[in-house]
Coordinates of C-alpha atoms and ligand atoms in Angstrom, one line a residue:
M1 CA 0.0 0.0 0.0
P2 CA 1.4 3.5 -0.9
E3 CA 2.0 5.5 2.3
V4 CA -1.3 6.8 3.7
T5 CA -1.2 10.4 4.8
L6 CA -3.9 12.9 5.9
S7 CA -4.1 14.1 2.2
T8 CA -4.9 10.5 1.2
L9 CA -7.7 10.4 3.7
N10 CA -9.1 13.8 2.6
G11 CA -8.9 12.6 -1.0
L12 CA -10.9 9.4 -0.1
K13 CA -13.6 11.6 1.6
A14 CA -13.7 13.9 -1.5
K15 CA -14.3 11.0 -3.8
G16 CA -16.8 9.3 -1.5
E17 CA -14.6 6.2 -0.9
K18 CA -14.9 4.8 2.6
I19 CA -11.9 4.9 4.9
T20 CA -10.9 1.7 6.8
M21 CA -9.5 1.8 10.3
L22 CA -8.9 -0.9 12.9
T23 CA -7.3 -0.8 16.3
C24 CA -3.8 -2.4 16.4
Y25 CA -1.4 -2.8 19.3
D26 CA 1.5 -4.8 18.0
A27 CA 3.9 -5.4 15.1
T28 CA 2.5 -8.7 13.8
F29 CA -1.0 -7.4 13.5
A30 CA 0.3 -4.0 12.2
K31 CA 1.9 -6.0 9.3
A32 CA -1.2 -8.1 8.7
A33 CA -3.7 -5.2 8.8
S34 CA -1.7 -2.8 6.8
Q35 CA -1.0 -5.5 4.1
A36 CA -4.7 -6.2 4.0
G37 CA -5.3 -2.6 3.1
V38 CA -6.4 -1.1 6.4
E39 CA -5.6 2.6 5.9
V40 CA -5.4 3.7 9.5
L41 CA -4.1 1.7 12.5
L42 CA -5.5 3.1 15.7
V43 CA -3.4 2.4 18.7
G44 CA -6.4 2.7 21.0
D45 CA -6.5 3.0 24.7
S46 CA -8.9 0.1 24.4
L47 CA -5.7 -1.9 24.9
G48 CA -6.4 -1.4 28.6
M49 CA -9.3 -3.7 28.2
V50 CA -8.4 -6.1 25.5
L51 CA -4.6 -6.5 26.2
Q52 CA -4.3 -5.6 29.9
G53 CA -7.6 -7.0 31.1
H54 CA -8.9 -3.9 32.9
D55 CA -12.6 -3.1 33.0
S56 CA -12.1 0.4 31.6
T57 CA -9.5 2.4 29.7
L58 CA -8.8 4.6 32.8
P59 CA -5.7 2.7 34.0
V60 CA -3.8 3.2 30.7
S61 CA -0.7 5.5 30.8
T62 CA 1.0 7.5 28.1
A63 CA 4.0 5.1 28.6
D64 CA 1.8 2.2 27.7
M65 CA 0.5 4.0 24.6
A66 CA 4.0 4.9 23.5
Y67 CA 5.2 1.3 23.9
H68 CA 2.4 -0.1 21.8
T69 CA 2.7 2.7 19.2
A70 CA 6.4 1.9 18.8
C71 CA 5.5 -1.8 18.3
V72 CA 2.9 -1.0 15.7
K73 CA 5.4 1.3 13.8
R74 CA 7.8 -1.6 13.5
G75 CA 5.3 -3.8 11.7
N76 CA 3.4 -1.2 9.7
H77 CA 3.5 -1.2 5.9
G78 CA 2.3 2.2 4.9
A79 CA -0.8 2.8 7.1
L80 CA -1.3 6.1 9.0
I81 CA -0.8 5.5 12.7
L82 CA -3.2 7.2 15.0
A83 CA -2.5 6.9 18.8
D84 CA -4.8 7.7 21.7
L85 CA -3.9 10.2 24.4
P86 CA -5.1 8.2 27.4
F87 CA -7.1 9.3 30.5
M88 CA -6.0 12.8 31.8
A89 CA -3.1 13.0 29.3
H90 CA -4.7 16.1 27.8
A91 CA -6.2 17.5 31.0
T92 CA -4.3 20.8 30.3
P93 CA -2.7 22.0 27.1
E94 CA 0.8 21.5 28.6
A95 CA 0.0 17.9 29.4
A96 CA -1.3 17.4 25.9
F97 CA 2.0 18.8 24.4
T98 CA 4.2 16.6 26.5
N99 CA 2.1 13.4 26.0
S100 CA 1.5 14.0 22.3
A101 CA 5.3 14.4 21.8
A102 CA 5.8 11.0 23.5
L103 CA 3.3 9.4 21.0
M104 CA 4.6 11.2 17.9
Q105 CA 8.2 10.3 18.8
A106 CA 7.2 6.7 19.3
G107 CA 5.8 6.6 15.7
A108 CA 2.3 8.1 15.6
H109 CA 1.4 10.3 12.7
M110 CA -1.6 11.8 14.5
V111 CA -3.2 11.7 18.0
K112 CA -6.8 11.1 19.1
I113 CA -8.3 13.0 21.9
E114 CA -11.6 12.3 23.6
G115 CA -13.6 15.4 24.6
A116 CA -15.8 18.2 23.3
A117 CA -15.6 21.9 22.6
W118 CA -13.6 22.6 25.8
L119 CA -10.6 21.0 23.8
A120 CA -10.7 23.6 21.1
E121 CA -7.7 25.6 22.3
T122 CA -5.6 22.5 22.9
I123 CA -6.4 21.2 19.4
T124 CA -5.4 24.5 17.8
Q125 CA -2.2 24.6 19.8
L126 CA -1.3 21.0 19.0
A127 CA -1.9 21.6 15.3
Q128 CA 0.2 24.7 15.3
R129 CA 3.0 22.7 16.9
G130 CA 2.9 19.9 14.3
V131 CA 0.5 17.4 15.8
P132 CA -2.6 16.6 13.8
V133 CA -5.6 15.7 16.0
C134 CA -8.6 13.4 15.6
A135 CA -11.3 14.5 18.0
H136 CA -13.4 11.6 19.5
L137 CA -17.0 12.6 20.2
G138 CA -20.2 10.9 21.3
L139 CA -19.5 8.0 23.7
T140 CA -16.1 8.8 25.1
P141 CA -15.0 5.8 27.2
Q142 CA -12.6 7.9 29.3
T143 CA -15.6 9.7 30.8
V144 CA -17.7 6.6 31.5
N145 CA -18.1 7.6 35.1
V146 CA -19.6 10.9 34.1
L147 CA -21.8 9.4 31.4
G148 CA -23.1 6.7 33.8
G149 CA -22.1 3.8 31.6
Y150 CA -21.4 2.9 28.0
K151 CA -24.5 4.4 26.5
V152 CA -25.6 5.8 23.1
Q153 CA -25.1 9.5 23.0
G154 CA -27.2 12.2 21.2
R155 CA -30.6 10.5 21.2
E156 CA -32.3 13.6 22.7
E157 CA -32.5 16.6 20.4
A158 CA -30.6 18.9 22.9
Q159 CA -27.8 16.5 23.1
A160 CA -27.7 16.0 19.4
A161 CA -27.5 19.8 18.8
Q162 CA -24.7 19.9 21.3
L163 CA -22.8 17.2 19.4
R164 CA -23.3 19.0 16.1
A165 CA -22.0 22.2 17.7
D166 CA -19.0 20.4 19.3
A167 CA -18.1 18.8 16.0
K168 CA -18.1 22.1 14.2
A169 CA -16.2 23.9 16.9
L170 CA -13.4 21.3 17.0
E171 CA -13.1 21.3 13.2
Q172 CA -12.9 25.1 13.3
A173 CA -10.2 24.7 16.0
G174 CA -8.1 22.6 13.6
A175 CA -9.1 19.0 14.2
A176 CA -8.0 17.1 11.1
M177 CA -10.4 14.2 11.7
L178 CA -13.5 13.4 13.8
L179 CA -14.5 10.1 15.3
L180 CA -18.0 9.4 16.4
E181 CA -18.7 6.5 18.8
C182 CA -22.2 5.2 19.5
V183 CA -24.4 8.0 18.2
P184 CA -27.7 7.6 16.2
S185 CA -27.0 6.9 12.5
E186 CA -29.0 9.9 11.3
L187 CA -27.1 12.3 13.6
A188 CA -23.7 10.8 12.4
A189 CA -24.9 11.4 8.8
Q190 CA -25.7 15.1 9.5
I191 CA -22.3 15.7 11.2
T192 CA -20.5 13.9 8.4
Q193 CA -22.2 15.9 5.7
A194 CA -21.4 19.2 7.5
A195 CA -17.8 18.3 8.1
G196 CA -14.9 19.3 5.8
V197 CA -12.6 16.7 7.4
P198 CA -13.0 12.9 7.4
V199 CA -15.5 11.5 10.0
I200 CA -14.9 7.9 11.2
G201 CA -17.7 6.0 12.9
I202 CA -18.1 3.1 15.3
G203 CA -21.7 2.4 16.2
A204 CA -22.6 5.4 14.1
G205 CA -24.2 3.9 11.0
S206 CA -22.9 3.7 7.4
A207 CA -23.0 7.3 6.3
T208 CA -19.7 8.3 8.0
D209 CA -16.6 8.7 5.8
G210 CA -15.1 5.6 7.3
Q211 CA -15.4 2.9 9.9
V212 CA -13.3 1.6 12.9
L213 CA -13.7 -1.5 15.0
V214 CA -11.6 -3.0 17.8
L215 CA -9.4 -5.7 16.3
H216 CA -10.2 -8.3 18.9
D217 CA -14.0 -7.7 18.5
M218 CA -13.9 -8.2 14.7
L219 CA -11.8 -11.4 15.1
G220 CA -14.5 -12.7 17.5
L221 CA -12.4 -12.6 20.6
S222 CA -14.1 -11.3 23.8
L223 CA -12.7 -11.3 27.3
S224 CA -16.0 -10.2 28.9
G225 CA -18.3 -12.3 26.8
R226 CA -20.3 -9.2 26.0
V227 CA -20.5 -8.2 22.3
A228 CA -21.7 -4.7 21.4
R229 CA -24.4 -4.3 18.8
F230 CA -22.1 -2.5 16.4
V231 CA -19.6 -5.4 16.2
K232 CA -19.4 -7.9 13.4
N233 CA -17.3 -11.0 13.7
F234 CA -15.3 -11.1 10.4
M235 CA -13.8 -14.5 11.2
H236 CA -17.1 -16.2 10.3
G237 CA -16.7 -18.0 7.0
Q238 CA -13.0 -17.1 6.7
P239 CA -10.1 -19.6 6.8
D240 CA -7.7 -17.3 8.6
I241 CA -7.0 -13.9 10.1
D242 CA -5.5 -12.4 6.9
S243 CA -8.8 -13.3 5.1
A244 CA -10.9 -11.8 7.9
L245 CA -8.9 -8.6 7.7
A246 CA -9.4 -8.5 3.9
A247 CA -13.1 -9.2 4.3
Y248 CA -13.4 -6.2 6.7
V249 CA -11.7 -3.9 4.2
Q250 CA -13.9 -5.1 1.4
A251 CA -17.1 -4.8 3.5
V252 CA -16.3 -1.2 4.5
K253 CA -15.3 -0.2 1.0
Q254 CA -18.5 -1.7 -0.4
V255 CA -20.6 -0.3 2.4
S256 CA -22.0 -3.7 3.2
F257 CA -20.7 -3.1 6.8
P258 CA -22.1 -1.6 8.9
A259 CA -25.6 -2.9 8.2
S260 CA -28.6 -1.2 9.7
E261 CA -28.7 -3.7 12.6
H262 CA -25.2 -2.5 13.7
G263 CA -26.5 1.1 14.1
F264 CA -28.6 3.0 16.6
S265 CA -31.8 5.1 16.1
A266 CA -32.6 8.3 17.9
Ligands
KIV1 O1 -9.5 3.0 22.0 C1 -10.2 2.6 21.1 O2 -10.1 1.4 20.6 C2 -11.1 3.5 20.4 C3 -12.1 3.0 19.5 C4 -13.2 2.4 20.2 C5 -12.6 4.0 18.5 O3 -11.1 4.7 20.7

């Protein structure tokens, strides 16, 4: 795969071709996923749950994220590497600068930050300092204790209006990508249409510019035994992991995944 950059992703949005993203935490899967054509490898703080066995992402540190980002970089064949700033790593702009530097120096091309319009200044300042930012909106797992659980966000009109406003504010602040988690499909479609930057969805319907899943979920592996509505097991009917990764890429590109049963209504 030729090297994927932000320009590649903007070009895919412009021509209406879906963007493929998967979480990835190590060199072997980085090689397999990038060679299968996955355009963005997300070193997600979901590693706290799927690799470390915690019941939330809160215990994950920037050192953990930098370690796994460096592992992914070693196996990657041309994908763009997006790494999560973990819990509290962007609590102040200064913390965001230091922690983003650690992830970029470990091999990330871009960082992802969970939050809303309060992050605007941090995002502007990171972009000015050479760090492209993906803003993660909707269900933000780092604030699970404020949200009162892992729940669909934006079902009420006031909440939906707030999400539309936050998305606009963060794009205007300089976010180069948006990620929407667990929001009604119709709301995700509105935000995607209004956005000038790529919008990636998970549990956000098929109208976003691209899709992401947690690697272990799409390979049918679950520590807790609970499988979210938006997950599809791509190992079904496939002889091996490489074929499952290729099937995911094909399904996202052909818009056969996600189907309506993977999304949420208002
Ligand atoms: O950490 C992660 O894996 C994520 C995805 C759920 C989008 O943020």
